[in-house]
CSV table of C-alpha atoms and ligand atoms in Angstrom, one decimal:
chain,number,residue,atom,x,y,z
W,1292,MET,CA,88.3,43.8,3.9
W,1293,ARG,CA,85.6,41.9,5.4
W,1294,LYS,CA,83.3,40.3,3.3
W,1295,GLN,CA,80.7,42.7,1.6
W,1296,ILE,CA,77.1,40.5,0.1
W,1297,ALA,CA,74.4,40.9,-2.0
W,1298,ALA,CA,71.8,38.2,-1.1
W,1299,ALA,CA,68.5,37.9,-3.2
W,1300,ASN,CA,65.8,36.5,-0.7
W,1301,TRP,CA,63.0,34.9,-3.8
W,1302,LYS,CA,60.9,34.0,-0.8
W,1303,MET,CA,57.7,32.1,-2.5
W,1304,ASN,CA,58.0,34.1,-6.0
W,1305,LEU,CA,58.7,33.5,-9.3
W,1306,SER,CA,58.1,30.0,-11.5
W,1307,TYR,CA,61.1,27.9,-12.6
W,1308,GLN,CA,61.2,29.2,-15.7
W,1309,GLU,CA,60.7,33.2,-14.1
W,1310,GLY,CA,63.6,32.5,-12.4
W,1311,GLU,CA,65.6,31.0,-14.8
W,1312,LYS,CA,65.3,34.3,-16.7
W,1313,LEU,CA,65.7,36.5,-13.8
W,1314,LEU,CA,69.0,34.7,-13.0
W,1315,ASP,CA,70.1,35.1,-17.1
W,1316,ASP,CA,69.1,38.7,-17.3
W,1317,ILE,CA,71.4,39.2,-13.8
W,1318,LEU,CA,74.5,37.6,-15.3
W,1319,GLU,CA,74.3,38.9,-18.5
W,1320,ALA,CA,75.4,41.9,-16.9
W,1321,GLY,CA,78.9,40.3,-16.5
W,1322,ILE,CA,79.6,41.7,-12.9
W,1323,GLN,CA,82.9,41.3,-11.8
W,1324,LEU,CA,83.0,41.0,-8.4
W,1325,ALA,CA,86.1,41.7,-6.2
W,1326,PRO,CA,87.5,39.1,-4.1
W,1327,HIS,CA,86.1,40.4,-0.8
W,1328,GLN,CA,82.3,40.4,-2.8
W,1329,TYR,CA,79.8,37.8,-2.9
W,1330,THR,CA,76.3,37.6,-4.6
W,1331,LEU,CA,73.9,34.8,-3.1
W,1332,PHE,CA,70.8,33.7,-4.4
W,1333,ALA,CA,68.2,32.2,-2.2
W,1334,VAL,CA,66.0,30.7,-4.1
W,1335,PRO,CA,62.8,28.1,-3.1
W,1336,PHE,CA,63.7,24.5,-2.6
W,1337,PRO,CA,62.7,22.7,-6.1
W,1338,TYR,CA,64.9,26.0,-8.2
W,1339,LEU,CA,68.3,24.8,-6.1
W,1340,ILE,CA,70.0,22.6,-8.8
W,1341,MET,CA,69.0,24.6,-11.5
W,1342,SER,CA,70.4,28.2,-9.9
W,1343,LYS,CA,73.7,26.4,-8.4
W,1344,SER,CA,74.2,25.3,-12.4
W,1345,GLU,CA,73.2,28.9,-13.4
W,1346,VAL,CA,76.2,30.4,-11.7
W,1347,ALA,CA,78.4,27.7,-11.2
W,1348,ASN,CA,80.8,29.5,-13.8
W,1349,GLU,CA,80.9,32.9,-11.9
W,1350,ALA,CA,83.2,33.6,-9.3
W,1351,ASN,CA,81.6,34.6,-5.6
W,1352,PHE,CA,77.9,33.7,-6.9
W,1353,TYR,CA,76.5,31.3,-4.8
W,1354,VAL,CA,73.4,29.9,-4.1
W,1355,ALA,CA,71.4,29.5,-0.8
W,1356,ALA,CA,68.4,27.2,0.8
W,1357,GLN,CA,65.5,29.8,2.5
W,1358,ASN,CA,65.4,27.6,5.4
W,1359,CYS,CA,66.0,23.8,6.5
W,1360,HIS,CA,64.9,21.4,9.3
W,1361,HIS,CA,66.4,21.4,12.5
W,1362,LYS,CA,66.3,17.4,12.6
W,1363,LYS,CA,68.6,15.2,10.5
W,1364,SER,CA,66.2,12.9,9.0
W,1365,GLY,CA,63.4,11.0,10.0
W,1366,ALA,CA,59.3,11.0,9.8
W,1367,TYR,CA,59.0,15.2,9.6
W,1368,THR,CA,56.6,15.1,5.9
W,1369,GLY,CA,57.1,18.2,3.9
W,1370,GLU,CA,60.8,18.9,5.1
W,1371,VAL,CA,64.1,19.5,4.0
W,1372,SER,CA,67.5,18.8,6.4
W,1373,ALA,CA,70.6,20.6,5.8
W,1374,GLU,CA,72.0,17.0,5.2
W,1375,MET,CA,69.9,17.2,2.2
W,1376,LEU,CA,71.2,20.4,1.0
W,1377,GLN,CA,74.3,19.5,1.9
W,1378,SER,CA,74.2,16.2,-1.1
W,1379,ILE,CA,73.1,18.6,-3.6
W,1380,GLY,CA,76.3,21.0,-3.0
W,1381,ILE,CA,74.5,24.1,-1.4
W,1382,THR,CA,76.5,26.0,1.1
W,1383,TYR,CA,74.8,28.3,2.1
W,1384,CYS,CA,71.2,28.7,4.4
W,1385,VAL,CA,69.1,31.9,5.2
W,1386,LEU,CA,68.0,30.5,9.0
W,1387,GLY,CA,65.7,32.5,11.4
W,1388,HIS,CA,63.5,34.9,8.7
W,1389,SER,CA,61.2,37.3,10.6
W,1390,GLU,CA,58.3,35.1,8.4
W,1391,ARG,CA,59.7,31.7,9.3
W,1392,ARG,CA,59.6,33.0,13.1
W,1393,GLU,CA,56.3,34.7,12.7
W,1394,TYR,CA,54.3,32.1,10.4
W,1395,ASN,CA,56.4,29.0,11.6
W,1396,GLY,CA,56.8,29.6,15.2
W,1397,GLU,CA,60.8,29.0,15.0
W,1398,THR,CA,62.5,30.1,18.1
W,1399,ASN,CA,65.7,31.1,19.1
W,1400,ALA,CA,66.4,28.0,20.7
W,1401,MET,CA,65.2,25.6,17.1
W,1402,LEU,CA,67.2,28.1,15.5
W,1403,ALA,CA,70.1,27.0,17.5
W,1404,GLU,CA,69.7,23.7,16.6
W,1405,LYS,CA,69.4,24.8,13.0
W,1406,VAL,CA,72.5,26.5,12.9
W,1407,ASN,CA,74.1,23.6,14.3
W,1408,SER,CA,72.8,21.3,11.8
W,1409,CYS,CA,73.6,23.5,8.8
W,1410,LEU,CA,77.6,23.7,10.4
W,1411,ALA,CA,77.5,20.0,10.9
W,1412,ASN,CA,76.8,19.8,6.8
W,1413,GLY,CA,79.9,22.5,5.6
W,1414,ILE,CA,76.3,24.8,5.3
W,1415,THR,CA,77.1,28.4,6.1
W,1416,PRO,CA,73.7,30.4,7.9
W,1417,VAL,CA,73.1,33.8,7.2
W,1418,PHE,CA,71.6,34.1,10.4
W,1419,CYS,CA,68.4,36.7,10.8
W,1420,CYS,CA,67.5,38.9,13.6
W,1421,GLY,CA,65.4,41.8,14.0
W,1422,GLU,CA,62.6,43.4,16.1
W,1423,PRO,CA,59.2,44.1,15.8
W,1424,LEU,CA,57.2,47.3,15.3
W,1425,ASP,CA,56.4,47.5,19.0
W,1426,ILE,CA,59.5,46.3,20.3
W,1427,ARG,CA,61.3,49.7,18.5
W,1428,GLU,CA,58.5,52.0,19.4
W,1429,ALA,CA,59.6,51.0,23.2
W,1430,GLY,CA,63.3,51.2,22.4
W,1431,THR,CA,64.1,48.0,23.4
W,1432,GLN,CA,65.5,47.2,20.1
W,1433,ASN,CA,69.0,46.5,21.0
W,1434,THR,CA,67.7,44.0,24.1
W,1435,PHE,CA,65.4,42.3,22.0
W,1436,VAL,CA,68.0,41.2,19.2
W,1437,ALA,CA,71.0,41.2,20.9
W,1438,GLU,CA,68.9,37.8,22.6
W,1439,GLN,CA,68.7,36.5,19.1
W,1440,LEU,CA,72.1,36.1,19.0
W,1441,ARG,CA,72.7,34.9,22.3
W,1442,GLU,CA,69.8,32.6,22.3
W,1443,SER,CA,70.7,31.3,18.6
W,1444,LEU,CA,74.7,32.0,17.8
W,1445,PHE,CA,76.6,32.3,21.1
W,1446,HIS,CA,77.3,28.4,22.0
W,1447,LEU,CA,79.6,28.7,18.9
W,1448,SER,CA,83.3,28.7,19.4
W,1449,ALA,CA,85.1,31.9,18.2
W,1450,GLU,CA,86.2,29.6,15.0
W,1451,VAL,CA,83.2,29.0,14.2
W,1452,ILE,CA,80.9,32.0,14.7
W,1453,GLN,CA,83.1,34.5,12.8
W,1454,THR,CA,82.1,31.7,9.3
W,1455,LEU,CA,78.8,32.9,9.3
W,1456,ILE,CA,76.5,35.7,8.2
W,1457,ILE,CA,74.2,38.1,10.1
W,1458,ALA,CA,71.5,39.6,8.7
W,1459,TYR,CA,69.7,42.5,10.6
W,1460,GLU,CA,66.3,42.3,9.6
W,1461,PRO,CA,64.1,44.9,11.0
W,1462,ILE,CA,60.5,43.6,10.9
W,1463,TRP,CA,58.6,46.7,10.5
W,1464,ALA,CA,60.8,47.8,7.2
W,1465,ILE,CA,60.6,44.1,5.7
W,1466,GLY,CA,57.9,44.7,2.4
W,1467,THR,CA,56.6,47.8,3.6
W,1468,GLY,CA,58.6,50.1,1.5
W,1469,LYS,CA,59.7,51.4,5.3
W,1470,THR,CA,63.5,51.1,5.2
W,1471,ALA,CA,65.3,51.9,8.3
W,1472,SER,CA,67.6,55.3,8.0
W,1473,THR,CA,70.9,54.7,7.5
W,1474,ALA,CA,71.7,55.8,10.8
W,1475,GLN,CA,69.2,53.6,12.6
W,1476,ALA,CA,70.9,50.5,10.7
W,1477,GLN,CA,74.2,51.5,11.0
W,1478,GLU,CA,73.4,52.1,15.2
W,1479,MET,CA,71.9,48.6,14.8
W,1480,HIS,CA,75.1,47.0,13.1
W,1481,HIS,CA,77.9,48.8,15.2
W,1482,TYR,CA,75.7,47.5,18.3
W,1483,LEU,CA,75.3,43.9,17.1
W,1484,ARG,CA,79.1,43.5,16.5
W,1485,ALA,CA,80.0,45.3,20.2
W,1486,VAL,CA,77.9,42.7,21.3
W,1487,ILE,CA,80.0,39.9,19.6
W,1488,ALA,CA,83.2,41.6,20.5
W,1489,GLU,CA,82.2,41.5,24.2
W,1490,LYS,CA,81.9,37.6,24.2
W,1491,TYR,CA,84.4,36.7,21.6
W,1492,GLY,CA,87.0,39.8,21.0
W,1493,THR,CA,87.2,42.8,18.3
W,1494,ALA,CA,89.2,40.7,15.9
W,1495,VAL,CA,86.3,37.9,15.5
W,1496,ALA,CA,83.5,40.5,15.6
W,1497,ASP,CA,85.1,42.5,12.7
W,1498,GLU,CA,85.2,39.2,10.6
W,1499,ILE,CA,81.7,38.7,10.5
W,1500,PRO,CA,79.5,40.4,7.7
W,1501,ILE,CA,76.4,41.7,8.7
W,1502,LEU,CA,74.0,42.6,6.3
W,1503,TYR,CA,71.2,44.9,6.1
W,1504,GLY,CA,67.4,43.8,5.3
W,1505,GLY,CA,64.2,45.9,5.0
W,1506,SER,CA,63.2,47.0,1.7
W,1507,VAL,CA,66.5,47.4,0.3
W,1508,LYS,CA,66.4,49.1,-3.5
W,1509,ALA,CA,68.7,50.5,-6.2
W,1510,ALA,CA,68.0,54.0,-4.9
W,1511,ASN,CA,68.9,53.4,-1.2
W,1512,ALA,CA,71.8,50.8,-1.3
W,1513,PRO,CA,74.5,52.9,-2.2
W,1514,GLU,CA,74.2,55.1,0.9
W,1515,LEU,CA,73.0,52.0,3.3
W,1516,PHE,CA,76.0,49.9,1.8
W,1517,ALA,CA,78.1,53.2,2.6
W,1518,SER,CA,77.8,52.7,6.5
W,1519,PRO,CA,80.9,51.8,8.0
W,1520,ASP,CA,79.3,48.4,9.7
W,1521,VAL,CA,76.8,47.5,7.0
W,1522,ASP,CA,78.2,45.0,4.7
W,1523,GLY,CA,75.5,44.9,2.2
W,1524,GLY,CA,71.8,43.4,1.9
W,1525,LEU,CA,69.5,40.8,2.2
W,1526,VAL,CA,66.6,42.2,-0.3
W,1527,GLY,CA,63.9,40.7,-0.9
W,1528,GLY,CA,61.3,42.4,-3.6
W,1529,ALA,CA,63.6,44.4,-5.1
W,1530,SER,CA,65.5,40.8,-6.0
W,1531,LEU,CA,63.4,40.1,-8.3
W,1532,SER,CA,63.9,43.1,-10.8
W,1533,ALA,CA,67.2,42.3,-12.6
W,1534,PRO,CA,67.8,46.0,-13.3
W,1535,GLU,CA,67.1,46.7,-9.2
W,1536,PHE,CA,69.5,43.8,-8.5
W,1537,ILE,CA,72.2,44.6,-10.6
W,1538,ALA,CA,72.2,47.7,-9.4
W,1539,ILE,CA,72.1,46.5,-5.2
W,1540,ILE,CA,75.2,44.4,-6.4
W,1541,ARG,CA,77.1,47.2,-7.9
W,1542,ALA,CA,76.5,49.3,-4.8
W,1543,LEU,CA,78.5,46.6,-2.4
W,1544,LYS,CA,81.8,48.3,-1.0
U,1188,PGA,P1,62.1,43.3,1.3
U,1188,PGA,O1,61.9,42.0,2.2
U,1188,PGA,O2,63.2,43.6,0.8
U,1188,PGA,O3,61.1,42.9,0.4
U,1188,PGA,O4,61.8,44.3,2.1
U,1188,PGA,C1,63.5,42.0,2.7
U,1188,PGA,C2,63.6,40.6,3.5
U,1188,PGA,O5,62.5,39.6,3.9
U,1188,PGA,O6,64.9,39.7,3.5
């Protein structure tokens, strides 16, 4: 079965102590993940090492960075490279979150470089895509999101692209409490898988987990995750509450 993943995206929230307590509270639930199920915690840079040691003895629990720089090293004050992440044993990194595209001017071309940089350092990208409200209202979301994949990922070989995780996050549903309907999520995920299949074949497309992001909560996760092409979620707000996130992990197929 394709990997099913509950990914927490803490964004710029929680103190170190609050983060540590949240991880303790979640791990205390003693969730036993099936071999195809994974949980990721995308935490702020200063919490990576602590979080990694918190989950060290938990099967299929991993830690992710929320971003990395596209260059290898150099005069880029305040930035963190994939090589640095690798040197502390980080194996996942969220890339291209809509907030970074919007506030930090990340482009599809720059993201292609970040993807390469992560892969060169043994880090699996959790590649985010998704359309803004005006594109959804104009009905051109499919072309918009397919373009994000083509420009940032389609230079990869079939062997490599099938190791990635994709997160579809309609921007109009992020942090707004407005979730895409299960039908809208399934429709886009199915479409993205078809776009990947067209270039790389069905076997490759079937390997890639596509997570849904945008106001996932304990209450809507079971229905969203039950869709055949929705392989879990990238969760912002609700990942900051232990009971909410525990229920979301438990909703994985
Ligand atoms: P949200 O954020 O769950 O708070 O909508 C999702 C995300 O941005 O990853």
